[in-house]
PDB file of C-alpha atoms in Angstrom:
ATOM      1  CA  UNK D   1     -27.523   3.208 -28.562  1.00 58.00           C
ATOM      2  CA  UNK D   2     -26.586   6.660 -27.350  1.00 65.00           C
ATOM      3  CA  UNK D   3     -27.847   7.436 -23.852  1.00 88.00           C
ATOM      4  CA  UNK D   4     -29.094  10.955 -24.588  1.00 92.00           C
ATOM      5  CA  UNK D   5     -29.886  12.061 -28.117  1.00 93.00           C
ATOM      6  CA  UNK D   6     -30.747  15.457 -29.504  1.00 92.00           C
ATOM      7  CA  UNK D   7     -31.562  16.439 -33.067  1.00 80.00           C
ATOM      8  CA  UNK D   8     -28.323  17.590 -34.607  1.00 72.00           C
ATOM      9  CA  UNK D   9     -29.707  20.885 -35.857  1.00 79.00           C
ATOM     10  CA  UNK D  10     -28.952  23.682 -36.280  1.00 91.00           C
ATOM     11  CA  UNK D  11     -32.399  25.115 -35.740  1.00 94.00           C
ATOM     12  CA  UNK D  12     -33.301  28.526 -37.095  1.00 96.00           C
ATOM     13  CA  UNK D  13     -36.484  30.391 -36.162  1.00 96.00           C
ATOM     14  CA  UNK D  14     -37.642  33.985 -36.724  1.00 97.00           C
ATOM     15  CA  UNK D  15     -37.839  36.381 -33.820  1.00 97.00           C
ATOM     16  CA  UNK D  16     -41.120  35.995 -31.947  1.00 97.00           C
ATOM     17  CA  UNK D  17     -41.663  32.382 -33.006  1.00 97.00           C
ATOM     18  CA  UNK D  18     -41.768  29.295 -30.793  1.00 97.00           C
ATOM     19  CA  UNK D  19     -38.590  27.208 -30.797  1.00 97.00           C
ATOM     20  CA  UNK D  20     -39.058  23.512 -30.009  1.00 96.00           C
ATOM     21  CA  UNK D  21     -36.057  21.491 -28.892  1.00 97.00           C
ATOM     22  CA  UNK D  22     -36.328  17.749 -28.392  1.00 96.00           C
ATOM     23  CA  UNK D  23     -34.327  15.125 -26.535  1.00 96.00           C
ATOM     24  CA  UNK D  24     -34.710  11.364 -26.113  1.00 96.00           C
ATOM     25  CA  UNK D  25     -33.009   9.132 -23.573  1.00 94.00           C
ATOM     26  CA  UNK D  26     -32.441   5.409 -23.350  1.00 91.00           C
ATOM     27  CA  UNK D  27     -32.527   4.635 -19.617  1.00 86.00           C
ATOM     28  CA  UNK D  28     -36.084   4.090 -18.362  1.00 86.00           C
ATOM     29  CA  UNK D  29     -34.846   4.522 -14.797  1.00 83.00           C
ATOM     30  CA  UNK D  30     -33.741   8.122 -15.386  1.00 84.00           C
ATOM     31  CA  UNK D  31     -35.185  10.420 -12.764  1.00 84.00           C
ATOM     32  CA  UNK D  32     -34.001  13.978 -13.282  1.00 90.00           C
ATOM     33  CA  UNK D  33     -33.898  15.989 -16.485  1.00 94.00           C
ATOM     34  CA  UNK D  34     -32.240  19.293 -17.208  1.00 95.00           C
ATOM     35  CA  UNK D  35     -31.825  21.838 -19.963  1.00 97.00           C
ATOM     36  CA  UNK D  36     -28.656  23.900 -20.139  1.00 97.00           C
ATOM     37  CA  UNK D  37     -27.940  26.870 -22.370  1.00 97.00           C
ATOM     38  CA  UNK D  38     -24.416  27.460 -23.628  1.00 96.00           C
ATOM     39  CA  UNK D  39     -23.396  30.614 -25.433  1.00 95.00           C
ATOM     40  CA  UNK D  40     -20.444  30.369 -27.763  1.00 91.00           C
ATOM     41  CA  UNK D  41     -17.204  30.327 -25.792  1.00 88.00           C
ATOM     42  CA  UNK D  42     -19.001  30.180 -22.447  1.00 92.00           C
ATOM     43  CA  UNK D  43     -19.849  27.421 -19.978  1.00 94.00           C
ATOM     44  CA  UNK D  44     -23.287  25.757 -19.732  1.00 96.00           C
ATOM     45  CA  UNK D  45     -25.933  27.483 -17.630  1.00 95.00           C
ATOM     46  CA  UNK D  46     -28.866  25.613 -16.085  1.00 94.00           C
ATOM     47  CA  UNK D  47     -32.174  27.028 -17.313  1.00 95.00           C
ATOM     48  CA  UNK D  48     -34.773  24.337 -16.567  1.00 95.00           C
ATOM     49  CA  UNK D  49     -35.158  21.162 -14.549  1.00 94.00           C
ATOM     50  CA  UNK D  50     -38.074  18.710 -14.586  1.00 94.00           C
ATOM     51  CA  UNK D  51     -38.703  15.512 -12.678  1.00 91.00           C
ATOM     52  CA  UNK D  52     -42.358  14.561 -13.219  1.00 92.00           C
ATOM     53  CA  UNK D  53     -44.397  13.857 -16.306  1.00 95.00           C
ATOM     54  CA  UNK D  54     -46.080  16.891 -17.775  1.00 96.00           C
ATOM     55  CA  UNK D  55     -45.172  20.512 -18.339  1.00 96.00           C
ATOM     56  CA  UNK D  56     -43.169  22.942 -16.256  1.00 96.00           C
ATOM     57  CA  UNK D  57     -43.212  26.601 -17.159  1.00 97.00           C
ATOM     58  CA  UNK D  58     -40.747  29.335 -16.243  1.00 95.00           C
ATOM     59  CA  UNK D  59     -41.249  32.608 -18.040  1.00 96.00           C
ATOM     60  CA  UNK D  60     -40.869  32.045 -21.774  1.00 97.00           C
ATOM     61  CA  UNK D  61     -39.514  28.526 -21.238  1.00 97.00           C
ATOM     62  CA  UNK D  62     -41.585  25.343 -20.914  1.00 98.00           C
ATOM     63  CA  UNK D  63     -40.077  21.942 -20.284  1.00 97.00           C
ATOM     64  CA  UNK D  64     -42.130  18.878 -21.152  1.00 97.00           C
ATOM     65  CA  UNK D  65     -41.443  15.361 -19.912  1.00 97.00           C
ATOM     66  CA  UNK D  66     -42.948  12.084 -21.100  1.00 96.00           C
ATOM     67  CA  UNK D  67     -41.321   9.160 -19.319  1.00 94.00           C
ATOM     68  CA  UNK D  68     -43.377   6.531 -21.145  1.00 94.00           C
ATOM     69  CA  UNK D  69     -42.018   7.749 -24.464  1.00 94.00           C
ATOM     70  CA  UNK D  70     -38.643   8.665 -22.963  1.00 95.00           C
ATOM     71  CA  UNK D  71     -38.456  12.167 -24.272  1.00 95.00           C
ATOM     72  CA  UNK D  72     -38.044  15.598 -22.833  1.00 97.00           C
ATOM     73  CA  UNK D  73     -38.494  18.828 -24.735  1.00 97.00           C
ATOM     74  CA  UNK D  74     -37.951  22.533 -24.293  1.00 97.00           C
ATOM     75  CA  UNK D  75     -40.216  25.149 -25.787  1.00 98.00           C
ATOM     76  CA  UNK D  76     -39.077  28.754 -26.035  1.00 98.00           C
ATOM     77  CA  UNK D  77     -41.931  31.162 -26.669  1.00 98.00           C
ATOM     78  CA  UNK D  78     -41.476  34.601 -28.234  1.00 97.00           C
ATOM     79  CA  UNK D  79     -37.923  33.692 -29.248  1.00 97.00           C
ATOM     80  CA  UNK D  80     -35.409  36.525 -29.070  1.00 97.00           C
ATOM     81  CA  UNK D  81     -32.024  36.913 -30.778  1.00 96.00           C
ATOM     82  CA  UNK D  82     -30.493  36.647 -27.296  1.00 97.00           C
ATOM     83  CA  UNK D  83     -31.812  33.065 -27.151  1.00 97.00           C
ATOM     84  CA  UNK D  84     -29.347  32.118 -29.905  1.00 97.00           C
ATOM     85  CA  UNK D  85     -27.146  29.508 -28.239  1.00 96.00           C
ATOM     86  CA  UNK D  86     -26.535  25.787 -27.971  1.00 95.00           C
ATOM     87  CA  UNK D  87     -29.041  23.960 -25.781  1.00 97.00           C
ATOM     88  CA  UNK D  88     -27.925  20.832 -23.967  1.00 96.00           C
ATOM     89  CA  UNK D  89     -30.237  18.172 -22.617  1.00 96.00           C
ATOM     90  CA  UNK D  90     -28.958  16.329 -19.525  1.00 94.00           C
ATOM     91  CA  UNK D  91     -30.297  13.277 -17.722  1.00 92.00           C
ATOM     92  CA  UNK D  92     -29.366  11.486 -14.524  1.00 86.00           C
ATOM     93  CA  UNK D  93     -28.780   7.842 -15.361  1.00 73.00           C
ATOM     94  CA  UNK D  94     -30.199   5.414 -12.796  1.00 66.00           C
ATOM     95  CA  UNK D  95     -27.605   3.736 -10.615  1.00 63.00           C
ATOM     96  CA  UNK D  96     -25.124   6.544 -11.074  1.00 55.00           C
ATOM     97  CA  UNK D  97     -26.528   8.871  -8.404  1.00 56.00           C
ATOM     98  CA  UNK D  98     -26.238  12.452  -9.464  1.00 58.00           C
ATOM     99  CA  UNK D  99     -23.947  12.060 -12.439  1.00 77.00           C
ATOM    100  CA  UNK D 100     -25.433  13.785 -15.461  1.00 86.00           C
ATOM    101  CA  UNK D 101     -25.187  12.503 -19.002  1.00 89.00           C
ATOM    102  CA  UNK D 102     -25.416  15.174 -21.679  1.00 92.00           C
ATOM    103  CA  UNK D 103     -26.668  15.151 -25.211  1.00 93.00           C
ATOM    104  CA  UNK D 104     -24.499  16.719 -27.905  1.00 91.00           C
ATOM    105  CA  UNK D 105     -26.664  19.817 -27.941  1.00 94.00           C
ATOM    106  CA  UNK D 106     -28.597  21.656 -30.597  1.00 95.00           C
ATOM    107  CA  UNK D 107     -27.684  25.097 -31.821  1.00 95.00           C
ATOM    108  CA  UNK D 108     -30.561  27.553 -32.018  1.00 96.00           C
ATOM    109  CA  UNK D 109     -30.383  30.672 -34.155  1.00 97.00           C
ATOM    110  CA  UNK D 110     -33.101  33.305 -33.791  1.00 97.00           C
ATOM    111  CA  UNK D 111     -33.309  35.574 -36.841  1.00 95.00           C
ATOM    112  CA  UNK D 112     -34.203  39.232 -36.175  1.00 92.00           C
TER     113      UNK D 112
ATOM    114  CA  UNK O   1     -22.172  33.505  -3.117  1.00 65.00           C
ATOM    115  CA  UNK O   2     -19.120  32.748  -5.207  1.00 78.00           C
ATOM    116  CA  UNK O   3     -19.670  30.357  -8.085  1.00 93.00           C
ATOM    117  CA  UNK O   4     -17.474  27.531  -9.266  1.00 96.00           C
ATOM    118  CA  UNK O   5     -14.027  28.883 -10.037  1.00 97.00           C
ATOM    119  CA  UNK O   6     -11.515  27.312 -12.376  1.00 98.00           C
ATOM    120  CA  UNK O   7      -7.904  28.133 -13.084  1.00 97.00           C
ATOM    121  CA  UNK O   8      -6.134  28.829 -15.268  1.00 98.00           C
ATOM    122  CA  UNK O   9      -8.489  30.233 -17.895  1.00 97.00           C
ATOM    123  CA  UNK O  10      -6.175  29.267 -20.708  1.00 97.00           C
ATOM    124  CA  UNK O  11      -3.294  26.810 -20.817  1.00 98.00           C
ATOM    125  CA  UNK O  12      -0.925  26.080 -23.669  1.00 98.00           C
ATOM    126  CA  UNK O  13       1.230  22.978 -23.451  1.00 98.00           C
ATOM    127  CA  UNK O  14       3.486  21.002 -25.707  1.00 98.00           C
ATOM    128  CA  UNK O  15       2.720  17.424 -26.659  1.00 98.00           C
ATOM    129  CA  UNK O  16       4.096  15.039 -24.031  1.00 98.00           C
ATOM    130  CA  UNK O  17       3.944  17.551 -21.193  1.00 98.00           C
ATOM    131  CA  UNK O  18       1.656  17.425 -18.179  1.00 98.00           C
ATOM    132  CA  UNK O  19      -1.226  19.798 -17.457  1.00 98.00           C
ATOM    133  CA  UNK O  20      -2.813  20.574 -14.100  1.00 98.00           C
ATOM    134  CA  UNK O  21      -6.237  22.196 -13.931  1.00 98.00           C
ATOM    135  CA  UNK O  22      -7.872  23.407 -10.735  1.00 98.00           C
ATOM    136  CA  UNK O  23     -11.421  23.843  -9.534  1.00 98.00           C
ATOM    137  CA  UNK O  24     -13.057  25.291  -6.429  1.00 98.00           C
ATOM    138  CA  UNK O  25     -16.703  24.317  -5.929  1.00 96.00           C
ATOM    139  CA  UNK O  26     -19.497  26.458  -4.574  1.00 94.00           C
ATOM    140  CA  UNK O  27     -19.301  26.702  -0.799  1.00 93.00           C
ATOM    141  CA  UNK O  28     -21.223  23.775   0.716  1.00 89.00           C
ATOM    142  CA  UNK O  29     -20.994  21.631  -2.407  1.00 91.00           C
ATOM    143  CA  UNK O  30     -19.047  18.439  -1.855  1.00 91.00           C
ATOM    144  CA  UNK O  31     -19.333  16.855  -5.302  1.00 91.00           C
ATOM    145  CA  UNK O  32     -17.064  17.944  -8.124  1.00 93.00           C
ATOM    146  CA  UNK O  33     -17.387  16.754 -11.717  1.00 94.00           C
ATOM    147  CA  UNK O  34     -14.983  17.146 -14.610  1.00 96.00           C
ATOM    148  CA  UNK O  35     -16.064  17.204 -18.240  1.00 96.00           C
ATOM    149  CA  UNK O  36     -14.175  17.564 -21.497  1.00 97.00           C
ATOM    150  CA  UNK O  37     -15.761  19.518 -24.320  1.00 95.00           C
ATOM    151  CA  UNK O  38     -13.835  19.076 -27.540  1.00 93.00           C
ATOM    152  CA  UNK O  39     -14.974  20.841 -30.675  1.00 85.00           C
ATOM    153  CA  UNK O  40     -18.035  19.145 -32.102  1.00 76.00           C
ATOM    154  CA  UNK O  41     -18.052  16.316 -29.548  1.00 80.00           C
ATOM    155  CA  UNK O  42     -20.289  17.584 -26.781  1.00 86.00           C
ATOM    156  CA  UNK O  43     -19.672  17.208 -23.071  1.00 92.00           C
ATOM    157  CA  UNK O  44     -17.790  14.024 -22.225  1.00 93.00           C
ATOM    158  CA  UNK O  45     -17.777  12.921 -18.574  1.00 92.00           C
ATOM    159  CA  UNK O  46     -14.296  12.537 -17.119  1.00 95.00           C
ATOM    160  CA  UNK O  47     -14.395  12.166 -13.343  1.00 94.00           C
ATOM    161  CA  UNK O  48     -16.632  12.591 -10.319  1.00 92.00           C
ATOM    162  CA  UNK O  49     -15.293  13.247  -6.828  1.00 92.00           C
ATOM    163  CA  UNK O  50     -17.328  13.369  -3.660  1.00 90.00           C
ATOM    164  CA  UNK O  51     -16.146  13.676  -0.070  1.00 89.00           C
ATOM    165  CA  UNK O  52     -12.570  13.164  -1.219  1.00 92.00           C
ATOM    166  CA  UNK O  53     -13.253   9.913  -3.052  1.00 92.00           C
ATOM    167  CA  UNK O  54     -13.416   9.128  -6.765  1.00 92.00           C
ATOM    168  CA  UNK O  55     -17.023   7.981  -7.335  1.00 89.00           C
ATOM    169  CA  UNK O  56     -17.119   7.454 -11.073  1.00 89.00           C
ATOM    170  CA  UNK O  57     -14.855   7.653 -14.051  1.00 92.00           C
ATOM    171  CA  UNK O  58     -15.627   8.166 -17.719  1.00 91.00           C
ATOM    172  CA  UNK O  59     -14.142   6.341 -20.675  1.00 92.00           C
ATOM    173  CA  UNK O  60     -10.798   8.103 -20.675  1.00 96.00           C
ATOM    174  CA  UNK O  61      -7.269   6.651 -20.450  1.00 97.00           C
ATOM    175  CA  UNK O  62      -5.457   6.497 -17.084  1.00 96.00           C
ATOM    176  CA  UNK O  63      -3.306   9.496 -17.990  1.00 97.00           C
ATOM    177  CA  UNK O  64      -6.358  11.542 -17.019  1.00 98.00           C
ATOM    178  CA  UNK O  65      -6.434  11.586 -13.248  1.00 97.00           C
ATOM    179  CA  UNK O  66      -7.336  13.853 -10.411  1.00 97.00           C
ATOM    180  CA  UNK O  67      -8.040  14.258  -6.772  1.00 97.00           C
ATOM    181  CA  UNK O  68     -10.226  16.125  -4.341  1.00 97.00           C
ATOM    182  CA  UNK O  69      -8.794  17.937  -1.355  1.00 97.00           C
ATOM    183  CA  UNK O  70     -10.258  18.171   2.180  1.00 96.00           C
ATOM    184  CA  UNK O  71     -11.721  21.598   1.341  1.00 95.00           C
ATOM    185  CA  UNK O  72     -13.524  19.925  -1.625  1.00 95.00           C
ATOM    186  CA  UNK O  73     -11.496  21.728  -4.264  1.00 97.00           C
ATOM    187  CA  UNK O  74     -10.231  19.486  -7.008  1.00 98.00           C
ATOM    188  CA  UNK O  75      -7.389  19.068  -9.428  1.00 98.00           C
ATOM    189  CA  UNK O  76      -7.378  17.390 -12.835  1.00 98.00           C
ATOM    190  CA  UNK O  77      -4.071  16.138 -14.166  1.00 98.00           C
ATOM    191  CA  UNK O  78      -3.460  15.136 -17.742  1.00 98.00           C
ATOM    192  CA  UNK O  79      -0.145  13.387 -18.371  1.00 98.00           C
ATOM    193  CA  UNK O  80       1.647  12.752 -21.658  1.00 98.00           C
ATOM    194  CA  UNK O  81      -0.472  15.324 -23.459  1.00 98.00           C
ATOM    195  CA  UNK O  82      -1.652  14.531 -26.958  1.00 97.00           C
ATOM    196  CA  UNK O  83      -2.885  16.957 -29.593  1.00 97.00           C
ATOM    197  CA  UNK O  84      -6.425  15.576 -29.281  1.00 96.00           C
ATOM    198  CA  UNK O  85      -6.509  16.590 -25.613  1.00 97.00           C
ATOM    199  CA  UNK O  86      -7.031  20.150 -26.783  1.00 97.00           C
ATOM    200  CA  UNK O  87     -10.462  21.077 -25.478  1.00 97.00           C
ATOM    201  CA  UNK O  88     -12.445  23.103 -22.992  1.00 96.00           C
ATOM    202  CA  UNK O  89     -12.318  21.407 -19.585  1.00 98.00           C
ATOM    203  CA  UNK O  90     -15.301  22.162 -17.435  1.00 97.00           C
ATOM    204  CA  UNK O  91     -15.676  21.634 -13.731  1.00 97.00           C
ATOM    205  CA  UNK O  92     -19.081  21.530 -12.057  1.00 95.00           C
ATOM    206  CA  UNK O  93     -20.252  21.115  -8.483  1.00 93.00           C
ATOM    207  CA  UNK O  94     -23.381  20.014  -6.669  1.00 88.00           C
ATOM    208  CA  UNK O  95     -24.397  19.181  -3.109  1.00 82.00           C
ATOM    209  CA  UNK O  96     -23.935  15.543  -2.117  1.00 72.00           C
ATOM    210  CA  UNK O  97     -26.920  13.270  -2.481  1.00 60.00           C
ATOM    211  CA  UNK O  98     -29.113  15.773  -4.279  1.00 64.00           C
ATOM    212  CA  UNK O  99     -29.457  14.462  -7.818  1.00 58.00           C
ATOM    213  CA  UNK O 100     -32.344  16.785  -8.535  1.00 67.00           C
ATOM    214  CA  UNK O 101     -30.161  19.800  -7.897  1.00 78.00           C
ATOM    215  CA  UNK O 102     -28.286  19.718 -11.194  1.00 84.00           C
ATOM    216  CA  UNK O 103     -24.831  21.116 -11.659  1.00 89.00           C
ATOM    217  CA  UNK O 104     -23.321  24.563 -11.602  1.00 92.00           C
ATOM    218  CA  UNK O 105     -20.441  24.891 -14.026  1.00 96.00           C
ATOM    219  CA  UNK O 106     -17.308  26.952 -13.799  1.00 97.00           C
ATOM    220  CA  UNK O 107     -16.139  29.046 -16.723  1.00 97.00           C
ATOM    221  CA  UNK O 108     -13.717  26.364 -17.861  1.00 97.00           C
ATOM    222  CA  UNK O 109     -10.058  25.972 -18.750  1.00 97.00           C
ATOM    223  CA  UNK O 110      -9.182  26.089 -22.427  1.00 97.00           C
ATOM    224  CA  UNK O 111      -6.302  23.652 -22.930  1.00 98.00           C
ATOM    225  CA  UNK O 112      -4.351  23.863 -26.172  1.00 97.00           C
ATOM    226  CA  UNK O 113      -1.743  21.222 -26.948  1.00 98.00           C
ATOM    227  CA  UNK O 114       0.759  22.147 -29.645  1.00 97.00           C
TER     228      UNK O 114
END
């Protein structure tokens, strides 16, 4: 079983819509959860972190964490063409301190 | 504050040669992580250095090695290069003992093996 799984995508949404990106993880002891954005040819950039069950909002981005169901999601409201990128889910695996394990990512395309 | 810096930006090597990639972490960060991002394969964990010691190693052959210097900068060495080593190599840093901090990535080194 893969440690961090993301829907393979790609995901296409119209401008102004809500984009929903999902991620599941296998280690129940995972403690820290992150979303990175990676534009084509660039390095990943941290956009959200979440550690407790529930929602965390930052501007147009909302991260949601459900540890019982072992999933974490990212909602992007009022999607813009500039949001078109690959989004990577990352999780700290228990027992490995701060080492992050990444999902394969999902590519989001926002249509003007 | 300067970010994570990597050099060189691009590197072209011939199969069988050795490649050396370098990384300088953010000032105050003592942990350095190396990841390989091959086309279509996502980020694969290579190595983690902290306080000069190797803390963890991913599922890569021994020809991938590295070290961390007293100033916390790091070097990744890839010996006996193979065509499938062609990838973007990313370095990231974080403060020690702060797992909630996440990583800051450098801009990467694009290694091409011909």
